[in-house]
C-alpha cells in the first residue's frame, strides 16, 4: 500500500464499543490506547497478559477468555486484531470488512484496512506518524517531533482558544538565565513558545523575544537598581489580569525567579487571585556569572560555602571567613560601603574580589582586585550594573586573576579559558 493511499483522520471513540482480538503484548498495548481514548473495550482471547487481566479485574475492560467468533465484530465501531496467528487475524479482518468496520490487522500490515500510527502527546497536542510501513522509522520521527515540541523549537502556541479553556489562563515564572539564550531551561523555552503574553525584564535572554510570533504581546517591565519604571504592584496586577483574560502568560525573568527576583511575591499574588502558576527555575547569575569568568563559588581547599546578598543589604550577618565566598548582586552602587563593611566584619584587605559585568554577553568584562582596592578600581574603570561581585579566595582560581594571586594551594586547577576575546581584565 502506498502512503498516499491512506487518509489520516482522528477517531473519537469515547463511550463506543470496540473489539480487541488477542491477549498478548501488542493487544494489551492497543487495548490500553483505546481505553485512553475512552472506548468501551472488549478483549477476546483464550489467554491474556497480566496487564490485560489487571485491566479486566479493575473493571476497565471486558475480557472474554475464549477463542474468536465471527459475531464478535457485530455492533463494534473498530477492531484491532493481534492474536499472533495470521490465519485468525485474517479471519477477523475479513469479518470486519464484511461489516464495514475498520480493522487494524497486526499480522498483515499490507492488507490491513487501517494502520496504527506512532503516537506522542505533548500538552494538548497529539502527534501521529505513519512512515511507509516502517514502525521504527515512525517512532524515531515521532520522538524527534515530540522533542522539538517539548523544547519549544516547534510552535506549540494555541491559535484558537477553545470555549472550555477560555477562562483558564496561567502564569509561568520562567527563569531565563543571565542573558545567553542557551542558558534558559528546556521547559522555560517551551513555555515561552506557548505564551500569548510575555512580561519581560531588562536582564535575561532578551534575544529570545525576537523569535516570538508577531502576535505575541511583549510587556516590558524592566527594572534597573533603584529605578523601577513599572512598580512591582503593577507587575503583579498585569500578570493576574492577563491570565484572567485566558492568556498564557510567561513572566520572563533574568537568572532564577526565586533568587533576589521577587518571584515569590509574584507567585503568591497570582495564587491569591486564583491564577494557576508554574515556576521554572533558571540559571542564577549569582553562580553562573562568576563561572563565566572562571570563578567557582565553592572550591576544594578554598571555600566550603557561599552567601548571596544584595550589595545594599546589611552585610554584618554574612560569615566573614576565609573559607566562605560572598556574592553580591546589584552591588555596584554600594561597593565602597560593602567592602568597608566586610573589612569591619573581619575580612582582610587583601581578600580577592572579582567583578563580572554583563556576564555571558558580548561585552562581558572582568575586574579583579582586593577588598582594599576594588572600590577605586571599579570607579576608575566605570564599572556598572549588571554585575556580580565575588569576594573570597575562589577569585584566585579565575584565569583572569593576576599571577601574584595564585598560590600552590590551587595551582593544580586547570583554569577555564576566557570565554570571549572581548573580555577585558583590569588588575591593580
Ligand atoms: C534583580 S537581580 C536578579 C537576579 C536574578 N534573579 C538571578 O538569579 O540572577 C539583578 C542582578 O543580577 C545580577 N545579574 C543578572 N544578570 C547578570 C549578568 N548577565 N551579568 C552580571 N550580573 C548579572 C546583577 O547583579 C544584577 O544587578
GROMACS .gro file of C-alpha atoms and ligand atoms in nm:
model
  455
    1UNK     CA    1   0.000   0.000   0.000
    2UNK     CA    2   0.139   0.342  -0.093
    3UNK     CA    3   0.145   0.613   0.173
    4UNK     CA    4  -0.068   0.846  -0.044
    5UNK     CA    5  -0.346   0.584  -0.029
    6UNK     CA    6  -0.407   0.640   0.340
    7UNK     CA    7  -0.641   0.904   0.473
    8UNK     CA    8  -0.525   1.033   0.812
    9UNK     CA    9  -0.806   1.108   1.050
   10UNK     CA   10  -0.870   1.103   1.424
   11UNK     CA   11  -1.137   0.875   1.566
   12UNK     CA   12  -1.343   0.991   1.863
   13UNK     CA   13  -1.414   0.665   2.037
   14UNK     CA   14  -1.539   0.798   2.369
   15UNK     CA   15  -1.803   0.555   2.501
   16UNK     CA   16  -1.811   0.349   2.179
   17UNK     CA   17  -1.770  -0.029   2.184
   18UNK     CA   18  -1.451  -0.160   2.023
   19UNK     CA   19  -1.304  -0.508   1.992
   20UNK     CA   20  -0.952  -0.631   2.053
   21UNK     CA   21  -0.883  -0.989   1.945
   22UNK     CA   22  -0.573  -1.134   2.106
   23UNK     CA   23  -0.430  -1.133   2.457
   24UNK     CA   24  -0.058  -1.075   2.405
   25UNK     CA   25   0.164  -0.770   2.448
   26UNK     CA   26   0.058  -0.597   2.124
   27UNK     CA   27  -0.309  -0.650   2.204
   28UNK     CA   28  -0.252  -0.517   2.556
   29UNK     CA   29  -0.081  -0.204   2.423
   30UNK     CA   30  -0.360  -0.137   2.176
   31UNK     CA   31  -0.630  -0.205   2.436
   32UNK     CA   32  -0.461   0.047   2.664
   33UNK     CA   33  -0.454   0.308   2.387
   34UNK     CA   34  -0.821   0.251   2.313
   35UNK     CA   35  -0.906   0.281   2.684
   36UNK     CA   36  -0.711   0.607   2.699
   37UNK     CA   37  -0.935   0.736   2.419
   38UNK     CA   38  -1.240   0.645   2.629
   39UNK     CA   39  -1.358   0.347   2.420
   40UNK     CA   40  -1.553   0.057   2.573
   41UNK     CA   41  -1.307  -0.223   2.513
   42UNK     CA   42  -1.383  -0.594   2.485
   43UNK     CA   43  -1.087  -0.830   2.458
   44UNK     CA   44  -1.144  -1.175   2.315
   45UNK     CA   45  -0.860  -1.420   2.379
   46UNK     CA   46  -0.823  -1.758   2.549
   47UNK     CA   47  -0.518  -1.628   2.740
   48UNK     CA   48  -0.432  -1.273   2.843
   49UNK     CA   49  -0.120  -1.099   2.974
   50UNK     CA   50  -0.110  -0.992   3.337
   51UNK     CA   51  -0.156  -0.629   3.224
   52UNK     CA   52  -0.479  -0.716   3.042
   53UNK     CA   53  -0.606  -0.925   3.330
   54UNK     CA   54  -0.541  -0.637   3.570
   55UNK     CA   55  -0.742  -0.403   3.349
   56UNK     CA   56  -1.023  -0.657   3.336
   57UNK     CA   57  -1.011  -0.715   3.714
   58UNK     CA   58  -1.030  -0.339   3.766
   59UNK     CA   59  -1.344  -0.332   3.552
   60UNK     CA   60  -1.182  -0.106   3.292
   61UNK     CA   61  -1.237  -0.352   3.006
   62UNK     CA   62  -1.423  -0.675   2.941
   63UNK     CA   63  -1.215  -0.986   2.882
   64UNK     CA   64  -1.385  -1.283   2.715
   65UNK     CA   65  -1.150  -1.578   2.784
   66UNK     CA   66  -1.225  -1.781   2.472
   67UNK     CA   67  -1.148  -1.808   2.102
   68UNK     CA   68  -1.280  -1.558   1.849
   69UNK     CA   69  -1.627  -1.594   1.697
   70UNK     CA   70  -1.747  -1.418   1.379
   71UNK     CA   71  -2.027  -1.238   1.561
   72UNK     CA   72  -1.777  -1.065   1.793
   73UNK     CA   73  -1.748  -0.786   1.537
   74UNK     CA   74  -2.121  -0.719   1.543
   75UNK     CA   75  -2.206  -0.372   1.667
   76UNK     CA   76  -1.849  -0.251   1.729
   77UNK     CA   77  -1.700   0.064   1.576
   78UNK     CA   78  -1.343  -0.050   1.549
   79UNK     CA   79  -1.146  -0.373   1.562
   80UNK     CA   80  -0.786  -0.448   1.648
   81UNK     CA   81  -0.666  -0.798   1.583
   82UNK     CA   82  -0.331  -0.908   1.723
   83UNK     CA   83  -0.358  -1.279   1.803
   84UNK     CA   84  -0.014  -1.372   1.671
   85UNK     CA   85  -0.186  -1.623   1.440
   86UNK     CA   86  -0.211  -1.480   1.085
   87UNK     CA   87  -0.500  -1.713   0.996
   88UNK     CA   88  -0.713  -1.590   1.288
   89UNK     CA   89  -0.616  -1.227   1.224
   90UNK     CA   90  -0.713  -1.266   0.857
   91UNK     CA   91  -1.050  -1.415   0.956
   92UNK     CA   92  -1.116  -1.127   1.199
   93UNK     CA   93  -1.016  -0.869   0.939
   94UNK     CA   94  -1.240  -1.019   0.672
   95UNK     CA   95  -1.539  -1.036   0.911
   96UNK     CA   96  -1.481  -0.670   0.996
   97UNK     CA   97  -1.453  -0.582   0.627
   98UNK     CA   98  -1.783  -0.755   0.559
   99UNK     CA   99  -1.945  -0.549   0.834
  100UNK     CA  100  -1.773  -0.228   0.711
  101UNK     CA  101  -1.592  -0.188   1.040
  102UNK     CA  102  -1.238  -0.050   1.035
  103UNK     CA  103  -0.987  -0.314   1.143
  104UNK     CA  104  -0.615  -0.298   1.217
  105UNK     CA  105  -0.456  -0.634   1.140
  106UNK     CA  106  -0.131  -0.661   1.335
  107UNK     CA  107  -0.005  -0.961   1.138
  108UNK     CA  108  -0.062  -0.826   0.786
  109UNK     CA  109   0.035  -0.463   0.759
  110UNK     CA  110  -0.002  -0.455   0.376
  111UNK     CA  111  -0.362  -0.571   0.362
  112UNK     CA  112  -0.472  -0.408   0.688
  113UNK     CA  113  -0.768  -0.172   0.640
  114UNK     CA  114  -0.630   0.070   0.897
  115UNK     CA  115  -0.287   0.141   1.044
  116UNK     CA  116  -0.192   0.247   1.392
  117UNK     CA  117   0.048   0.540   1.386
  118UNK     CA  118   0.330   0.606   1.633
  119UNK     CA  119   0.179   0.849   1.881
  120UNK     CA  120   0.307   1.105   2.130
  121UNK     CA  121   0.123   1.361   2.336
  122UNK     CA  122   0.276   1.697   2.424
  123UNK     CA  123   0.039   1.913   2.625
  124UNK     CA  124  -0.286   1.912   2.428
  125UNK     CA  125  -0.119   1.815   2.101
  126UNK     CA  126  -0.124   1.456   1.979
  127UNK     CA  127   0.126   1.364   1.709
  128UNK     CA  128   0.058   1.058   1.495
  129UNK     CA  129   0.319   0.938   1.245
  130UNK     CA  130   0.290   0.678   0.969
  131UNK     CA  131   0.615   0.615   0.787
  132UNK     CA  132   0.572   0.391   0.486
  133UNK     CA  133   0.500   0.081   0.692
  134UNK     CA  134   0.823   0.110   0.893
  135UNK     CA  135   0.720   0.131   1.261
  136UNK     CA  136   1.072   0.204   1.392
  137UNK     CA  137   1.112   0.490   1.148
  138UNK     CA  138   0.771   0.623   1.254
  139UNK     CA  139   0.873   0.603   1.621
  140UNK     CA  140   1.203   0.781   1.555
  141UNK     CA  141   1.020   1.060   1.372
  142UNK     CA  142   0.756   1.083   1.641
  143UNK     CA  143   1.025   1.113   1.909
  144UNK     CA  144   1.206   1.384   1.715
  145UNK     CA  145   0.888   1.588   1.671
  146UNK     CA  146   0.791   1.541   2.035
  147UNK     CA  147   1.136   1.653   2.150
  148UNK     CA  148   1.123   1.960   1.928
  149UNK     CA  149   0.780   2.046   2.066
  150UNK     CA  150   0.893   1.995   2.423
  151UNK     CA  151   1.197   2.214   2.377
  152UNK     CA  152   0.998   2.494   2.215
  153UNK     CA  153   1.172   2.455   1.877
  154UNK     CA  154   0.833   2.396   1.715
  155UNK     CA  155   0.540   2.635   1.756
  156UNK     CA  156   0.314   2.482   2.018
  157UNK     CA  157   0.123   2.801   2.079
  158UNK     CA  158  -0.257   2.789   2.059
  159UNK     CA  159  -0.406   2.993   1.773
  160UNK     CA  160  -0.762   2.929   1.875
  161UNK     CA  161  -0.882   2.940   2.235
  162UNK     CA  162  -1.149   2.674   2.279
  163UNK     CA  163  -1.456   2.777   2.479
  164UNK     CA  164  -1.389   2.549   2.773
  165UNK     CA  165  -1.028   2.668   2.811
  166UNK     CA  166  -1.105   3.038   2.764
  167UNK     CA  167  -1.116   3.113   3.133
  168UNK     CA  168  -0.808   2.907   3.208
  169UNK     CA  169  -0.518   3.144   3.163
  170UNK     CA  170  -0.199   3.077   3.351
  171UNK     CA  171   0.125   3.238   3.456
  172UNK     CA  172   0.468   3.079   3.427
  173UNK     CA  173   0.753   3.250   3.609
  174UNK     CA  174   1.039   3.149   3.385
  175UNK     CA  175   1.400   3.194   3.488
  176UNK     CA  176   1.580   3.287   3.170
  177UNK     CA  177   1.937   3.271   3.300
  178UNK     CA  178   2.180   3.561   3.288
  179UNK     CA  179   2.145   3.662   2.923
  180UNK     CA  180   2.283   3.400   2.689
  181UNK     CA  181   1.991   3.238   2.503
  182UNK     CA  182   2.143   2.894   2.560
  183UNK     CA  183   2.105   2.920   2.937
  184UNK     CA  184   1.726   2.902   2.960
  185UNK     CA  185   1.589   2.558   3.054
  186UNK     CA  186   1.413   2.336   2.800
  187UNK     CA  187   1.091   2.376   2.999
  188UNK     CA  188   1.124   2.754   3.005
  189UNK     CA  189   1.184   2.768   2.632
  190UNK     CA  190   0.881   2.553   2.566
  191UNK     CA  191   0.654   2.769   2.780
  192UNK     CA  192   0.787   3.077   2.605
  193UNK     CA  193   0.692   2.915   2.274
  194UNK     CA  194   0.336   2.869   2.402
  195UNK     CA  195   0.293   3.215   2.551
  196UNK     CA  196   0.027   3.461   2.437
  197UNK     CA  197   0.180   3.735   2.650
  198UNK     CA  198   0.539   3.776   2.772
  199UNK     CA  199   0.611   4.010   3.061
  200UNK     CA  200   0.981   4.077   3.021
  201UNK     CA  201   1.264   4.202   3.236
  202UNK     CA  202   1.562   4.408   3.124
  203UNK     CA  203   1.800   4.124   3.210
  204UNK     CA  204   1.775   3.768   3.080
  205UNK     CA  205   1.777   3.613   2.734
  206UNK     CA  206   1.619   3.906   2.555
  207UNK     CA  207   1.718   3.781   2.211
  208UNK     CA  208   1.452   3.513   2.253
  209UNK     CA  209   1.189   3.788   2.235
  210UNK     CA  210   1.281   3.836   1.867
  211UNK     CA  211   1.181   3.477   1.797
  212UNK     CA  212   0.826   3.518   1.927
  213UNK     CA  213   0.539   3.513   1.677
  214UNK     CA  214   0.435   3.866   1.575
  215UNK     CA  215   0.103   3.841   1.758
  216UNK     CA  216   0.262   3.756   2.094
  217UNK     CA  217   0.235   4.063   2.313
  218UNK     CA  218   0.552   4.166   2.497
  219UNK     CA  219   0.503   4.386   2.802
  220UNK     CA  220   0.828   4.547   2.916
  221UNK     CA  221   0.857   4.593   3.289
  222UNK     CA  222   1.238   4.605   3.315
  223UNK     CA  223   1.396   4.741   3.629
  224UNK     CA  224   1.738   4.882   3.700
  225UNK     CA  225   1.871   4.910   4.056
  226UNK     CA  226   1.687   5.192   4.231
  227UNK     CA  227   1.476   5.267   3.925
  228UNK     CA  228   1.156   5.070   3.871
  229UNK     CA  229   0.965   5.200   3.569
  230UNK     CA  230   0.680   4.958   3.638
  231UNK     CA  231   0.628   4.917   4.013
  232UNK     CA  232   0.611   4.563   4.147
  233UNK     CA  233   0.245   4.603   4.240
  234UNK     CA  234   0.166   4.685   3.877
  235UNK     CA  235   0.365   4.387   3.752
  236UNK     CA  236   0.165   4.161   3.982
  237UNK     CA  237  -0.158   4.315   3.860
  238UNK     CA  238  -0.061   4.276   3.492
  239UNK     CA  239   0.016   3.907   3.542
  240UNK     CA  240  -0.319   3.840   3.705
  241UNK     CA  241  -0.524   4.050   3.464
  242UNK     CA  242  -0.372   3.889   3.157
  243UNK     CA  243  -0.416   3.538   3.294
  244UNK     CA  244  -0.777   3.605   3.392
  245UNK     CA  245  -0.842   3.703   3.030
  246UNK     CA  246  -0.749   3.346   2.937
  247UNK     CA  247  -0.394   3.420   2.822
  248UNK     CA  248  -0.093   3.204   2.879
  249UNK     CA  249   0.146   3.446   3.039
  250UNK     CA  250   0.519   3.397   3.067
  251UNK     CA  251   0.696   3.622   3.313
  252UNK     CA  252   1.045   3.601   3.164
  253UNK     CA  253   1.295   3.689   3.431
  254UNK     CA  254   1.671   3.713   3.433
  255UNK     CA  255   1.852   3.441   3.627
  256UNK     CA  256   1.632   3.245   3.865
  257UNK     CA  257   1.290   3.379   3.964
  258UNK     CA  258   1.342   3.290   4.329
  259UNK     CA  259   1.691   3.437   4.374
  260UNK     CA  260   1.653   3.808   4.454
  261UNK     CA  261   1.397   3.819   4.175
  262UNK     CA  262   1.071   3.877   4.363
  263UNK     CA  263   0.932   3.562   4.205
  264UNK     CA  264   0.787   3.452   4.538
  265UNK     CA  265   0.574   3.764   4.561
  266UNK     CA  266   0.452   3.729   4.205
  267UNK     CA  267   0.362   3.363   4.252
  268UNK     CA  268   0.182   3.437   4.577
  269UNK     CA  269  -0.016   3.723   4.426
  270UNK     CA  270  -0.125   3.505   4.133
  271UNK     CA  271  -0.235   3.221   4.360
  272UNK     CA  272  -0.424   3.463   4.585
  273UNK     CA  273  -0.620   3.567   4.277
  274UNK     CA  274  -0.694   3.213   4.166
  275UNK     CA  275  -0.441   3.209   3.883
  276UNK     CA  276  -0.250   2.888   3.818
  277UNK     CA  277   0.127   2.949   3.846
  278UNK     CA  278   0.422   2.741   3.743
  279UNK     CA  279   0.772   2.837   3.850
  280UNK     CA  280   1.053   2.732   3.620
  281UNK     CA  281   1.389   2.765   3.787
  282UNK     CA  282   1.665   2.934   3.596
  283UNK     CA  283   2.042   2.955   3.597
  284UNK     CA  284   2.108   3.221   3.856
  285UNK     CA  285   2.361   3.493   3.780
  286UNK     CA  286   2.490   3.451   4.137
  287UNK     CA  287   2.662   3.127   4.036
  288UNK     CA  288   2.679   3.139   3.658
  289UNK     CA  289   2.822   3.487   3.608
  290UNK     CA  290   3.124   3.418   3.829
  291UNK     CA  291   3.159   3.090   3.634
  292UNK     CA  292   3.169   3.289   3.310
  293UNK     CA  293   3.489   3.443   3.448
  294UNK     CA  294   3.621   3.107   3.565
  295UNK     CA  295   3.532   3.165   3.931
  296UNK     CA  296   3.372   2.871   4.115
  297UNK     CA  297   3.170   2.988   4.415
  298UNK     CA  298   3.300   2.690   4.613
  299UNK     CA  299   3.633   2.518   4.556
  300UNK     CA  300   3.802   2.238   4.743
  301UNK     CA  301   4.058   2.387   4.981
  302UNK     CA  302   3.936   2.743   4.930
  303UNK     CA  303   3.565   2.780   5.008
  304UNK     CA  304   3.313   2.538   5.151
  305UNK     CA  305   3.009   2.758   5.112
  306UNK     CA  306   2.879   3.087   4.982
  307UNK     CA  307   2.627   3.358   5.060
  308UNK     CA  308   2.433   3.556   4.804
  309UNK     CA  309   2.322   3.901   4.915
  310UNK     CA  310   2.232   4.230   4.759
  311UNK     CA  311   2.504   4.489   4.790
  312UNK     CA  312   2.294   4.737   4.972
  313UNK     CA  313   2.180   4.486   5.231
  314UNK     CA  314   2.331   4.464   5.575
  315UNK     CA  315   2.646   4.256   5.539
  316UNK     CA  316   2.726   4.211   5.906
  317UNK     CA  317   2.539   3.878   5.926
  318UNK     CA  318   2.739   3.717   5.643
  319UNK     CA  319   3.017   3.479   5.755
  320UNK     CA  320   3.339   3.682   5.719
  321UNK     CA  321   3.569   3.380   5.692
  322UNK     CA  322   3.845   3.278   5.456
  323UNK     CA  323   3.655   2.960   5.359
  324UNK     CA  324   3.332   3.137   5.271
  325UNK     CA  325   3.255   3.318   4.945
  326UNK     CA  326   3.035   3.626   4.941
  327UNK     CA  327   2.845   3.701   4.620
  328UNK     CA  328   2.687   4.045   4.583
  329UNK     CA  329   2.411   4.111   4.332
  330UNK     CA  330   2.305   4.467   4.247
  331UNK     CA  331   2.612   4.572   4.440
  332UNK     CA  332   2.799   4.823   4.225
  333UNK     CA  333   2.642   5.139   4.368
  334UNK     CA  334   2.726   5.042   4.726
  335UNK     CA  335   3.057   4.869   4.656
  336UNK     CA  336   3.270   5.102   4.867
  337UNK     CA  337   3.038   5.070   5.167
  338UNK     CA  338   3.009   4.693   5.121
  339UNK     CA  339   3.387   4.649   5.105
  340UNK     CA  340   3.428   4.854   5.425
  341UNK     CA  341   3.151   4.659   5.598
  342UNK     CA  342   3.314   4.327   5.512
  343UNK     CA  343   3.651   4.466   5.631
  344UNK     CA  344   3.494   4.569   5.962
  345UNK     CA  345   3.337   4.223   5.988
  346UNK     CA  346   3.684   4.069   5.978
  347UNK     CA  347   3.781   4.003   5.615
  348UNK     CA  348   4.143   4.105   5.544
  349UNK     CA  349   4.207   4.391   5.299
  350UNK     CA  350   4.391   4.157   5.063
  351UNK     CA  351   4.088   3.926   5.020
  352UNK     CA  352   4.048   3.881   4.642
  353UNK     CA  353   3.746   4.039   4.475
  354UNK     CA  354   3.622   3.982   4.121
  355UNK     CA  355   3.358   4.188   3.945
  356UNK     CA  356   3.195   4.041   3.634
  357UNK     CA  357   2.987   4.286   3.435
  358UNK     CA  358   2.746   4.173   3.162
  359UNK     CA  359   2.819   3.805   3.221
  360UNK     CA  360   2.775   3.588   2.912
  361UNK     CA  361   2.708   3.889   2.696
  362UNK     CA  362   2.944   4.011   2.422
  363UNK     CA  363   3.063   4.300   2.639
  364UNK     CA  364   3.143   4.088   2.943
  365UNK     CA  365   3.421   4.246   3.144
  366UNK     CA  366   3.612   4.123   3.447
  367UNK     CA  367   3.778   4.342   3.708
  368UNK     CA  368   3.992   4.176   3.971
  369UNK     CA  369   4.136   4.336   4.281
  370UNK     CA  370   4.120   4.310   4.658
  371UNK     CA  371   3.881   4.427   4.923
  372UNK     CA  372   4.114   4.722   4.984
  373UNK     CA  373   4.149   4.827   4.619
  374UNK     CA  374   3.833   4.721   4.441
  375UNK     CA  375   3.618   5.029   4.500
  376UNK     CA  376   3.882   5.261   4.349
  377UNK     CA  377   3.942   5.022   4.059
  378UNK     CA  378   3.572   4.995   3.986
  379UNK     CA  379   3.530   5.370   3.994
  380UNK     CA  380   3.828   5.426   3.766
  381UNK     CA  381   3.703   5.169   3.517
  382UNK     CA  382   3.342   5.289   3.525
  383UNK     CA  383   3.212   4.951   3.640
  384UNK     CA  384   2.833   4.944   3.613
  385UNK     CA  385   2.539   4.712   3.673
  386UNK     CA  386   2.453   4.445   3.580
  387UNK     CA  387   2.747   4.299   3.760
  388UNK     CA  388   2.815   4.021   4.004
  389UNK     CA  389   3.077   4.084   4.272
  390UNK     CA  390   3.256   3.782   4.418
  391UNK     CA  391   3.457   3.819   4.736
  392UNK     CA  392   3.683   3.539   4.855
  393UNK     CA  393   3.980   3.323   4.773
  394UNK     CA  394   3.788   3.147   4.494
  395UNK     CA  395   3.865   3.452   4.277
  396UNK     CA  396   4.226   3.331   4.266
  397UNK     CA  397   4.112   3.036   4.052
  398UNK     CA  398   3.998   3.261   3.770
  399UNK     CA  399   4.215   3.255   3.460
  400UNK     CA  400   4.180   3.634   3.470
  401UNK     CA  401   4.342   3.660   3.814
  402UNK     CA  402   4.687   3.819   3.808
  403UNK     CA  403   4.974   3.576   3.861
  404UNK     CA  404   5.057   3.703   4.209
  405UNK     CA  405   4.707   3.594   4.321
  406UNK     CA  406   4.788   3.233   4.253
  407UNK     CA  407   4.934   3.010   4.524
  408UNK     CA  408   5.038   2.647   4.545
  409UNK     CA  409   4.709   2.564   4.717
  410UNK     CA  410   4.515   2.561   4.398
  411UNK     CA  411   4.784   2.562   4.131
  412UNK     CA  412   4.673   2.214   4.023
  413UNK     CA  413   4.347   2.359   3.896
  414UNK     CA  414   4.343   2.397   3.523
  415UNK     CA  415   4.188   2.737   3.461
  416UNK     CA  416   3.897   2.783   3.224
  417UNK     CA  417   3.983   2.954   2.904
  418UNK     CA  418   3.850   3.308   2.886
  419UNK     CA  419   3.510   3.291   2.717
  420UNK     CA  420   3.530   3.583   2.482
  421UNK     CA  421   3.810   3.777   2.332
  422UNK     CA  422   3.629   4.097   2.427
  423UNK     CA  423   3.670   4.023   2.796
  424UNK     CA  424   3.896   4.287   2.945
  425UNK     CA  425   4.088   4.227   3.265
  426UNK     CA  426   4.165   4.511   3.499
  427UNK     CA  427   4.404   4.446   3.782
  428UNK     CA  428   4.567   4.685   4.027
  429LIG     C1  429   1.727   4.189   4.044
  429LIG     S1  430   1.870   4.091   4.050
  429LIG     C2  431   1.807   3.947   3.975
  429LIG     C3  432   1.889   3.825   3.997
  429LIG     C4  433   1.833   3.705   3.924
  429LIG     N1  434   1.709   3.665   3.980
  429LIG     C5  435   1.929   3.589   3.921
  429LIG     O1  436   1.902   3.483   3.976
  429LIG     O2  437   2.033   3.604   3.854
  429LIG     C6  438   1.966   4.164   3.920
  429LIG     C7  439   2.115   4.146   3.943
  429LIG     O3  440   2.157   4.021   3.896
  429LIG     C8  441   2.290   4.031   3.850
  429LIG     N2  442   2.293   3.994   3.708
  429LIG     C9  443   2.194   3.943   3.636
  429LIG     N3  444   2.233   3.914   3.511
  429LIG    C10  445   2.362   3.947   3.504
  429LIG    C11  446   2.461   3.943   3.403
  429LIG     N4  447   2.434   3.893   3.281
  429LIG     N5  448   2.585   3.985   3.430
  429LIG    C12  449   2.615   4.032   3.552
  429LIG     N6  450   2.526   4.041   3.651
  429LIG    C13  451   2.401   3.999   3.630
  429LIG    C14  452   2.333   4.174   3.873
  429LIG     O4  453   2.392   4.183   3.999
  429LIG    C15  454   2.201   4.244   3.869
  429LIG     O5  455   2.209   4.371   3.932
   0.00000   0.00000   0.00000
